[in-house]
mmCIF file with all atom_site columns, C-alpha atoms in Angstrom:
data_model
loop_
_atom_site.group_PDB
_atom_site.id
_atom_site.type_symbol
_atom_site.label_atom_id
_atom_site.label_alt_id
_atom_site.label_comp_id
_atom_site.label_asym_id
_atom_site.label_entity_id
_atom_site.label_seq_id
_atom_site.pdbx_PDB_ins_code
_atom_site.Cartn_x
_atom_site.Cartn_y
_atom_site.Cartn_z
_atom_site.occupancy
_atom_site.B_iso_or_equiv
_atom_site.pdbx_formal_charge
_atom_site.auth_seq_id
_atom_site.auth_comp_id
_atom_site.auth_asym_id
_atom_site.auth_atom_id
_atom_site.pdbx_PDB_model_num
ATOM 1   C CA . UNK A 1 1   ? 152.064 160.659 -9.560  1.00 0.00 ? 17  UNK A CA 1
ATOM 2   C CA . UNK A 1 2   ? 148.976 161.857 -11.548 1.00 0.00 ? 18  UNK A CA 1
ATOM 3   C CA . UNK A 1 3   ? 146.137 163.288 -9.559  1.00 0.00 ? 19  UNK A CA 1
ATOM 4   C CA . UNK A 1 4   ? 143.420 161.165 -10.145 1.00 0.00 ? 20  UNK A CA 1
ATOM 5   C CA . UNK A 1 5   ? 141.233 163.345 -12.936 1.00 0.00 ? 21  UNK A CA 1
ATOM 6   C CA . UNK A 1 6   ? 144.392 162.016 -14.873 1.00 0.00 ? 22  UNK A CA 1
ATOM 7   C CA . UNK A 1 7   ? 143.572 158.496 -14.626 1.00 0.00 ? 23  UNK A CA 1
ATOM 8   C CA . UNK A 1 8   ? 141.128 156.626 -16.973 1.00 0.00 ? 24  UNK A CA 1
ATOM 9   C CA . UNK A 1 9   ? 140.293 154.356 -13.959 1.00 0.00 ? 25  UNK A CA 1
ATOM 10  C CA . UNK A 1 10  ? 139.649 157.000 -11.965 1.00 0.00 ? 26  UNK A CA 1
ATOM 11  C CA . UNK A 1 11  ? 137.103 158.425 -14.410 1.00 0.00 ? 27  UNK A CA 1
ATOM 12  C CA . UNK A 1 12  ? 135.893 155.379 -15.388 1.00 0.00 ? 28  UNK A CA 1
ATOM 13  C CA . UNK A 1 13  ? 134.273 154.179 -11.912 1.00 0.00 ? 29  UNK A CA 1
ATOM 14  C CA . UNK A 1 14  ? 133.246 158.203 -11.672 1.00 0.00 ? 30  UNK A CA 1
ATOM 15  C CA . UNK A 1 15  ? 130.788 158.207 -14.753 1.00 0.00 ? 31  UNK A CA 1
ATOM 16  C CA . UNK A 1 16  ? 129.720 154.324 -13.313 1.00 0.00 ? 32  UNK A CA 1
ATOM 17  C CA . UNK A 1 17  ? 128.791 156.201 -10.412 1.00 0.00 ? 33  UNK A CA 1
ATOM 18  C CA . UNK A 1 18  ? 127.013 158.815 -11.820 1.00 0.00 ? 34  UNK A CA 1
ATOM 19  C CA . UNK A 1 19  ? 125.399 156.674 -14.385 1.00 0.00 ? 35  UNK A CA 1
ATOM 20  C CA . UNK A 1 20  ? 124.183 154.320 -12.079 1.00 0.00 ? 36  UNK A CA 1
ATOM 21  C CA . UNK A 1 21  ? 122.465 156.876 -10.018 1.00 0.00 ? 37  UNK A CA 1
ATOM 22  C CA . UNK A 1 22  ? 120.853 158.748 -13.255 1.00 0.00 ? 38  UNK A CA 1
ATOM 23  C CA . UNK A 1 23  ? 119.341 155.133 -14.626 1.00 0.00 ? 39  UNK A CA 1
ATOM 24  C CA . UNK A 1 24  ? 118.018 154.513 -10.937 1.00 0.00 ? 40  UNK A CA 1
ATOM 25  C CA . UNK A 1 25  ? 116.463 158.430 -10.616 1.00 0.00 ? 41  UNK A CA 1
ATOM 26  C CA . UNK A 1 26  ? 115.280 158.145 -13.612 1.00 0.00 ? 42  UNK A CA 1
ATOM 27  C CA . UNK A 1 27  ? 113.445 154.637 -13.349 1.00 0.00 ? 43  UNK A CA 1
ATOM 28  C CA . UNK A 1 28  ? 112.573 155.207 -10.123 1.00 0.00 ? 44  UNK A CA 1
ATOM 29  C CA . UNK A 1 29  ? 110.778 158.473 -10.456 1.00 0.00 ? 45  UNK A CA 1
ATOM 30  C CA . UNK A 1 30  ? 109.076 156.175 -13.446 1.00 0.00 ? 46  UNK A CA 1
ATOM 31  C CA . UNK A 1 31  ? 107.798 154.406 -10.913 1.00 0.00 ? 47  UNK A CA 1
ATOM 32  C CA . UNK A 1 32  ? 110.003 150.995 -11.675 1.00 0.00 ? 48  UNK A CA 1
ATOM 33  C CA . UNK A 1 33  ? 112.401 149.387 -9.189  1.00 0.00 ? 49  UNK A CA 1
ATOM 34  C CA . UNK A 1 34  ? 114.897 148.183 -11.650 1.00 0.00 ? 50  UNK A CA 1
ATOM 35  C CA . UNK A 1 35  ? 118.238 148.398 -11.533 1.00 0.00 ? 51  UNK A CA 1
ATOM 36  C CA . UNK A 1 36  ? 120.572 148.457 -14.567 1.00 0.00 ? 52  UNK A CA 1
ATOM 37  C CA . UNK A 1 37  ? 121.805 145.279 -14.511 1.00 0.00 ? 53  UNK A CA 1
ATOM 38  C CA . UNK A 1 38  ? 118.050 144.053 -13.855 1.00 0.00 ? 54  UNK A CA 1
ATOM 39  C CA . UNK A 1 39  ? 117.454 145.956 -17.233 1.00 0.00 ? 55  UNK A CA 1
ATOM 40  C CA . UNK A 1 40  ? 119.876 144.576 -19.288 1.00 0.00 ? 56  UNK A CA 1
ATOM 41  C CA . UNK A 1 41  ? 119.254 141.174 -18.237 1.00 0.00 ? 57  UNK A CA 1
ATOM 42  C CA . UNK A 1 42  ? 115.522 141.623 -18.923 1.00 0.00 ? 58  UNK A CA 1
ATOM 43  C CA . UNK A 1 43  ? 116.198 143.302 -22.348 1.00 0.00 ? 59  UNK A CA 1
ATOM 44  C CA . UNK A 1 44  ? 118.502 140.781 -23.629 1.00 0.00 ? 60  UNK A CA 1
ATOM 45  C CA . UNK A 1 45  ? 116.340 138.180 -22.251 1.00 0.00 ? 61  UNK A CA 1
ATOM 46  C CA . UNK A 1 46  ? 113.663 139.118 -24.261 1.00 0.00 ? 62  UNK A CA 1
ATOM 47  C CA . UNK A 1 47  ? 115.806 139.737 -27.505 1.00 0.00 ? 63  UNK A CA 1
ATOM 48  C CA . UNK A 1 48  ? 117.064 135.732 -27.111 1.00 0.00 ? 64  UNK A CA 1
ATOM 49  C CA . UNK A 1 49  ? 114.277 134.135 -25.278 1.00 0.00 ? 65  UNK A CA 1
ATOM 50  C CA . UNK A 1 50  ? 114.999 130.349 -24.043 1.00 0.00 ? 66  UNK A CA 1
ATOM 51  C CA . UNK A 1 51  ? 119.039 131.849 -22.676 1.00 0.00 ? 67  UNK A CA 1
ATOM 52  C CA . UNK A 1 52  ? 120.509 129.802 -20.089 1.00 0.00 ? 68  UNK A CA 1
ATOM 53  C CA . UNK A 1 53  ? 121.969 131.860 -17.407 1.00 0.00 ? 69  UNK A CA 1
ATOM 54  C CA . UNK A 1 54  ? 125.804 131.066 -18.335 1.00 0.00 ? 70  UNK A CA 1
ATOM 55  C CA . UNK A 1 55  ? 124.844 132.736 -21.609 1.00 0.00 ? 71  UNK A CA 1
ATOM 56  C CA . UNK A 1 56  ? 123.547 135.525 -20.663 1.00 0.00 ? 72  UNK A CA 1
ATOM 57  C CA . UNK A 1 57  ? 126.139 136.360 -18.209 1.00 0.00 ? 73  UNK A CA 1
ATOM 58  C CA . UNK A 1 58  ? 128.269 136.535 -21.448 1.00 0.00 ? 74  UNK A CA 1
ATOM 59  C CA . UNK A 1 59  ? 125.551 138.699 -23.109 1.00 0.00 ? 75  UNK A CA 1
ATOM 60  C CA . UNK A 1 60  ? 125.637 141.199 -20.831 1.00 0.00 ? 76  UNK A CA 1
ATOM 61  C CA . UNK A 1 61  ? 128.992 140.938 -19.482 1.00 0.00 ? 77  UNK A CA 1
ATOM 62  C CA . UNK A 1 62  ? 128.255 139.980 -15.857 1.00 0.00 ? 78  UNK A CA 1
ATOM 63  C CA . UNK A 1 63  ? 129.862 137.370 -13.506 1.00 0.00 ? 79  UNK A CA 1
ATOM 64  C CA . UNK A 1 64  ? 128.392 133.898 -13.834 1.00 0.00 ? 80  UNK A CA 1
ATOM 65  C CA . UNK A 1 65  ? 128.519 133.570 -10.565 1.00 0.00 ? 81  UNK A CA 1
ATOM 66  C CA . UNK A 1 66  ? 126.475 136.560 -9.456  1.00 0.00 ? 82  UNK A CA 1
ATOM 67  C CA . UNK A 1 67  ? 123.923 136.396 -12.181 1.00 0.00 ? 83  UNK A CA 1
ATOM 68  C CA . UNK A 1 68  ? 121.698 134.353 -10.008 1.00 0.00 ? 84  UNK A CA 1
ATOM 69  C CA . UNK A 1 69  ? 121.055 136.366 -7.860  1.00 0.00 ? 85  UNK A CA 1
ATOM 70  C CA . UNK A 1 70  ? 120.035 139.024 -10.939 1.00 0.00 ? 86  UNK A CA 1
ATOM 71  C CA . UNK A 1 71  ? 118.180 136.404 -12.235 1.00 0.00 ? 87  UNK A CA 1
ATOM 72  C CA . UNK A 1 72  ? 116.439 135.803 -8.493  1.00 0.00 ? 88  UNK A CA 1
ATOM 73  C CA . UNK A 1 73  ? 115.155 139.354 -8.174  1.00 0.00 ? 89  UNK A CA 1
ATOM 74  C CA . UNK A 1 74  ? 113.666 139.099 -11.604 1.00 0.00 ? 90  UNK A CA 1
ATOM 75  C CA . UNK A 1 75  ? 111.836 135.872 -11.088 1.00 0.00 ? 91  UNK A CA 1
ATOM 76  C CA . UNK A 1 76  ? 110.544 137.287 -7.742  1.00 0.00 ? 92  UNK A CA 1
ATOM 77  C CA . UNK A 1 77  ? 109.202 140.307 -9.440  1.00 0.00 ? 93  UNK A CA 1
ATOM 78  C CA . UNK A 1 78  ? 106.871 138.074 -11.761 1.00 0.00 ? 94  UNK A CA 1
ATOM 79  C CA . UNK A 1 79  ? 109.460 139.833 -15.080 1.00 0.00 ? 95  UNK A CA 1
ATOM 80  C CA . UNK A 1 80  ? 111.028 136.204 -15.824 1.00 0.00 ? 96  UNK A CA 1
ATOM 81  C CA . UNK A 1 81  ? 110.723 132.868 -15.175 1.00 0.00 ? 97  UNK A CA 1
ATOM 82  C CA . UNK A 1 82  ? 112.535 129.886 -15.345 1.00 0.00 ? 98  UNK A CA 1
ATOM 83  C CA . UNK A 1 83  ? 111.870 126.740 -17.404 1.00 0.00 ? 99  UNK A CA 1
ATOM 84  C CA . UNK A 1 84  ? 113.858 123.273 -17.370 1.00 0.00 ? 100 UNK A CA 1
ATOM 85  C CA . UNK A 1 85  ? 116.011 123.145 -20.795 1.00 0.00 ? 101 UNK A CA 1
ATOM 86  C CA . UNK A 1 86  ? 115.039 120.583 -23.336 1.00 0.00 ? 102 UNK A CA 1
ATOM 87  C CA . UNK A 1 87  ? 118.202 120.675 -24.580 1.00 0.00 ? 103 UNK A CA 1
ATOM 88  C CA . UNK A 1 88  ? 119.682 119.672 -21.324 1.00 0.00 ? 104 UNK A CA 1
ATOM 89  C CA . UNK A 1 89  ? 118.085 118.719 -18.210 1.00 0.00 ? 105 UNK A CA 1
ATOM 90  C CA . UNK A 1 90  ? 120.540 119.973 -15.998 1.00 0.00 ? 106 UNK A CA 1
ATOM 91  C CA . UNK A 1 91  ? 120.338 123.522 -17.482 1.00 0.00 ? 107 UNK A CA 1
ATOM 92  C CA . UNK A 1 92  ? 117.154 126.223 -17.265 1.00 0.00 ? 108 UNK A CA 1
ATOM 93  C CA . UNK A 1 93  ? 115.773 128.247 -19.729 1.00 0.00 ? 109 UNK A CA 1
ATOM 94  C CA . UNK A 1 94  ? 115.148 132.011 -19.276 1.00 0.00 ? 110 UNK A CA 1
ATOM 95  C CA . UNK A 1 95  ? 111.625 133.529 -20.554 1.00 0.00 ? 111 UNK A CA 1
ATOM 96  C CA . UNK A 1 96  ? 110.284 136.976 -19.784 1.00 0.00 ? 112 UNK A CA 1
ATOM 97  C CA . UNK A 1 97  ? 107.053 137.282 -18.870 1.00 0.00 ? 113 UNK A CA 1
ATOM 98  C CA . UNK A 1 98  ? 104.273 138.954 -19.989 1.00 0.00 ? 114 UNK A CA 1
ATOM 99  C CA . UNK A 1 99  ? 104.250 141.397 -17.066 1.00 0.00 ? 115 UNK A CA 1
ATOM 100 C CA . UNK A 1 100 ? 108.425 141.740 -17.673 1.00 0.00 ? 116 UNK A CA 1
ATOM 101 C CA . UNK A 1 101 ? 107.080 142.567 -21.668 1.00 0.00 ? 117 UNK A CA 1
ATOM 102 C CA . UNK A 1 102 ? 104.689 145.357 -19.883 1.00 0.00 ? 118 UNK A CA 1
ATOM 103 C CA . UNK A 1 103 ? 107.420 146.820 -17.732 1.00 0.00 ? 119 UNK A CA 1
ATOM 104 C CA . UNK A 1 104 ? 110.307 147.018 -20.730 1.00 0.00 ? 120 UNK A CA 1
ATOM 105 C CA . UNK A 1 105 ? 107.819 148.813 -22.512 1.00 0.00 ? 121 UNK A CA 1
ATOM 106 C CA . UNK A 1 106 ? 106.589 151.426 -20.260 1.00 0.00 ? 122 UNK A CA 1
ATOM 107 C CA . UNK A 1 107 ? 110.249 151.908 -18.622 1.00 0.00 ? 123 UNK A CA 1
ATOM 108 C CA . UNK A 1 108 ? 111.602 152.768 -22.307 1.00 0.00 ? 124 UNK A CA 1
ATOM 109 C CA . UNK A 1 109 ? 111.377 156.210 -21.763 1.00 0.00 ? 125 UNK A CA 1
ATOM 110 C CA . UNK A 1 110 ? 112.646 156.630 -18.073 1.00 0.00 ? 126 UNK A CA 1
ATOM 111 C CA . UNK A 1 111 ? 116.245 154.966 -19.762 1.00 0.00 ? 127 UNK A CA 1
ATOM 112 C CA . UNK A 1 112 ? 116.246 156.772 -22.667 1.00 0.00 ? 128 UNK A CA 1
ATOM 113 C CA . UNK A 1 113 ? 115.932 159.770 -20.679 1.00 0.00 ? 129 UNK A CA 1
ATOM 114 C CA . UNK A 1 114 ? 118.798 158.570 -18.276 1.00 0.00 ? 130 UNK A CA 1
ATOM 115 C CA . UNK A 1 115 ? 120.896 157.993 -21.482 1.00 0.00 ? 131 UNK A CA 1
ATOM 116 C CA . UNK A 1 116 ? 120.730 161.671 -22.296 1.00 0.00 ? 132 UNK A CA 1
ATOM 117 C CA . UNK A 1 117 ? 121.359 163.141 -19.209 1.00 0.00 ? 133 UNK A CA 1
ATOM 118 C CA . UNK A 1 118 ? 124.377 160.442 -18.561 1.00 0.00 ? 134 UNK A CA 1
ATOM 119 C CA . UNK A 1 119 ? 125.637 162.802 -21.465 1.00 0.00 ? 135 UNK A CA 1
ATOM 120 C CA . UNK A 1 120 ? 124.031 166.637 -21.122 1.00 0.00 ? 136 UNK A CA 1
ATOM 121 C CA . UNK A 1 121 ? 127.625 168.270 -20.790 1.00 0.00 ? 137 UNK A CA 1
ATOM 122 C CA . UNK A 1 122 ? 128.452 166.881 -24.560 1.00 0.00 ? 138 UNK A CA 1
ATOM 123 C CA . UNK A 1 123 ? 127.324 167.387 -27.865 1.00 0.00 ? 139 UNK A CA 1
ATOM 124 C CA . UNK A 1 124 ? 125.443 165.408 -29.905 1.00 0.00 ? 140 UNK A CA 1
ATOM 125 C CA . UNK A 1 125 ? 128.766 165.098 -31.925 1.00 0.00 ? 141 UNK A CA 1
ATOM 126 C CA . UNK A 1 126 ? 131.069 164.893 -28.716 1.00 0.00 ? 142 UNK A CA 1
ATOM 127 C CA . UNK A 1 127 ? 128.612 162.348 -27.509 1.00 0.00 ? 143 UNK A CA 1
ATOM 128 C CA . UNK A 1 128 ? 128.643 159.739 -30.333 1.00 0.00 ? 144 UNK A CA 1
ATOM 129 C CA . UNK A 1 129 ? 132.946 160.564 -29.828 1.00 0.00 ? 145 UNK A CA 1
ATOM 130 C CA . UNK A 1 130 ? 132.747 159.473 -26.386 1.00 0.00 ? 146 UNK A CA 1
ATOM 131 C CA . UNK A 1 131 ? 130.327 156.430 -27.013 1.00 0.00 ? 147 UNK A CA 1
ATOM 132 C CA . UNK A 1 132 ? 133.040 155.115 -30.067 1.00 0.00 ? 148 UNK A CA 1
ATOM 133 C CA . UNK A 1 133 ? 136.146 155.332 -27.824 1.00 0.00 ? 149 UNK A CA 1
ATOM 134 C CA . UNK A 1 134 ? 134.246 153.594 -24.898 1.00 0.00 ? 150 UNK A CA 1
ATOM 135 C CA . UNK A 1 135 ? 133.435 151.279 -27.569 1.00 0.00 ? 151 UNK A CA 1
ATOM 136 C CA . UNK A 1 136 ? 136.963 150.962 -28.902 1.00 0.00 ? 152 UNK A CA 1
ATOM 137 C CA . UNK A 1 137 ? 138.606 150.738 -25.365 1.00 0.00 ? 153 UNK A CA 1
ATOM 138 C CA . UNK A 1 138 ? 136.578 148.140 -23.900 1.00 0.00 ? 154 UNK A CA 1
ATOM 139 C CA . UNK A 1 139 ? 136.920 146.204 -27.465 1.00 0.00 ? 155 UNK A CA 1
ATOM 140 C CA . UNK A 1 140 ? 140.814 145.956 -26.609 1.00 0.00 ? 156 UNK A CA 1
ATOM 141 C CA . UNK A 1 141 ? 140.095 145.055 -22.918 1.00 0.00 ? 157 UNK A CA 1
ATOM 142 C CA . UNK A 1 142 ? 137.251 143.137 -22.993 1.00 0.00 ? 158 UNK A CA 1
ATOM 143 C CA . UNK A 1 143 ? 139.653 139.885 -22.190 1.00 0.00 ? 159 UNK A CA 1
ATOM 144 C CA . UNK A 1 144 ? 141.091 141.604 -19.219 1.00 0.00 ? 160 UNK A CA 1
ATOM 145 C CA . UNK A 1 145 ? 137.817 141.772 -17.403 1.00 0.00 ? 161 UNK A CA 1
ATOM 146 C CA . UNK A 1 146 ? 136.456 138.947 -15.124 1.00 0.00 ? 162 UNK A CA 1
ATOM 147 C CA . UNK A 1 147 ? 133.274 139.391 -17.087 1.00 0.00 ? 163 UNK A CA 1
ATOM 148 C CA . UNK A 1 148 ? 134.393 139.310 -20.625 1.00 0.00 ? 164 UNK A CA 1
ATOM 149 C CA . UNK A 1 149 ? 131.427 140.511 -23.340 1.00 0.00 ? 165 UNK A CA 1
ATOM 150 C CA . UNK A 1 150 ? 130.865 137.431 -24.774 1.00 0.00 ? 166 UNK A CA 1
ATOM 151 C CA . UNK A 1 151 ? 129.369 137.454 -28.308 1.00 0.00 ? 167 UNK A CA 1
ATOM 152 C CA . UNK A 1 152 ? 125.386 134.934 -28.950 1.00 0.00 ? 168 UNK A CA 1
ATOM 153 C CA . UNK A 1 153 ? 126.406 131.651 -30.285 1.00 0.00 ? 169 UNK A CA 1
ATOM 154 C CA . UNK A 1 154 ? 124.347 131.323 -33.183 1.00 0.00 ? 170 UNK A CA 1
#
């Protein structure tokens, strides 16, 4: 058997662990409660305003069953709000708010910051390397997951 600094899984949920406790040092020393599924919702939300929630679980790769409750905190923090679809009553739209458009702006530099120090022990070379094979793995497994990245319809 392989000791465990052998196995991608193994690694894998390490650097989760460690980014997800850089984006929330970061932010929160920003002064922002956010966490980083909060942020990506919010981002792509305001990159395809009017997204139903089924969408944007597919955006962002996230279980369409738990995006609610993403979706929840966000409302409750005055960041997004929900609208009845004209498209289809039984749906809701997804709009950030003005105060959301406030906070993605001034919380820009917190998660930059956290994006560099997710990657201080490499390069700027060994860096973009490690970004294109997480790119290239997750391509070829993105199926496998029970939150496949789904692509916008356009």
């Amino acid at each position: 058997m392989k000791d465990n600094n052998d196995m991608p899984g193994h690694l894998a949920r390490r650097f989760q662990q460690i980014a997800v406790a850089v984006f929330l040092a970061e932010v929160g020393d920003a002064g922002f409660d956010l966490t980083p599924v909060q942020y990506a919702a919010l981002a792509t939300i305001k990159a395809n305003p009017g997204l139903d929630q089924v969408t944007l679980a597919g955006l962002i790769a996230y279980d369409r069953t738990t995006i609610t409750g993403v979706i929840d905190r966000l409302v409750q923090k005055g960041l997004m709000e929900r609208r009845a679809s004209s498209r289809d009553r039984r749906a809701r739209e997804l709009e950030i708010t003005d105060d959301g458009r406030r906070t993605l702006r001034r919380i820009t530099p917190a998660v930059e910051s956290a994006q560099r120090i997710m990657l201080r022990g490499l390069s700027a070379k060994e860096g973009d390397e490690l970004m294109r094979l997480l790119r290239k793995a997750i391509a070829a497994g993105n199926e496998l997951s029970r939150a496949p990245l789904r692509e916008a319809q356009t």
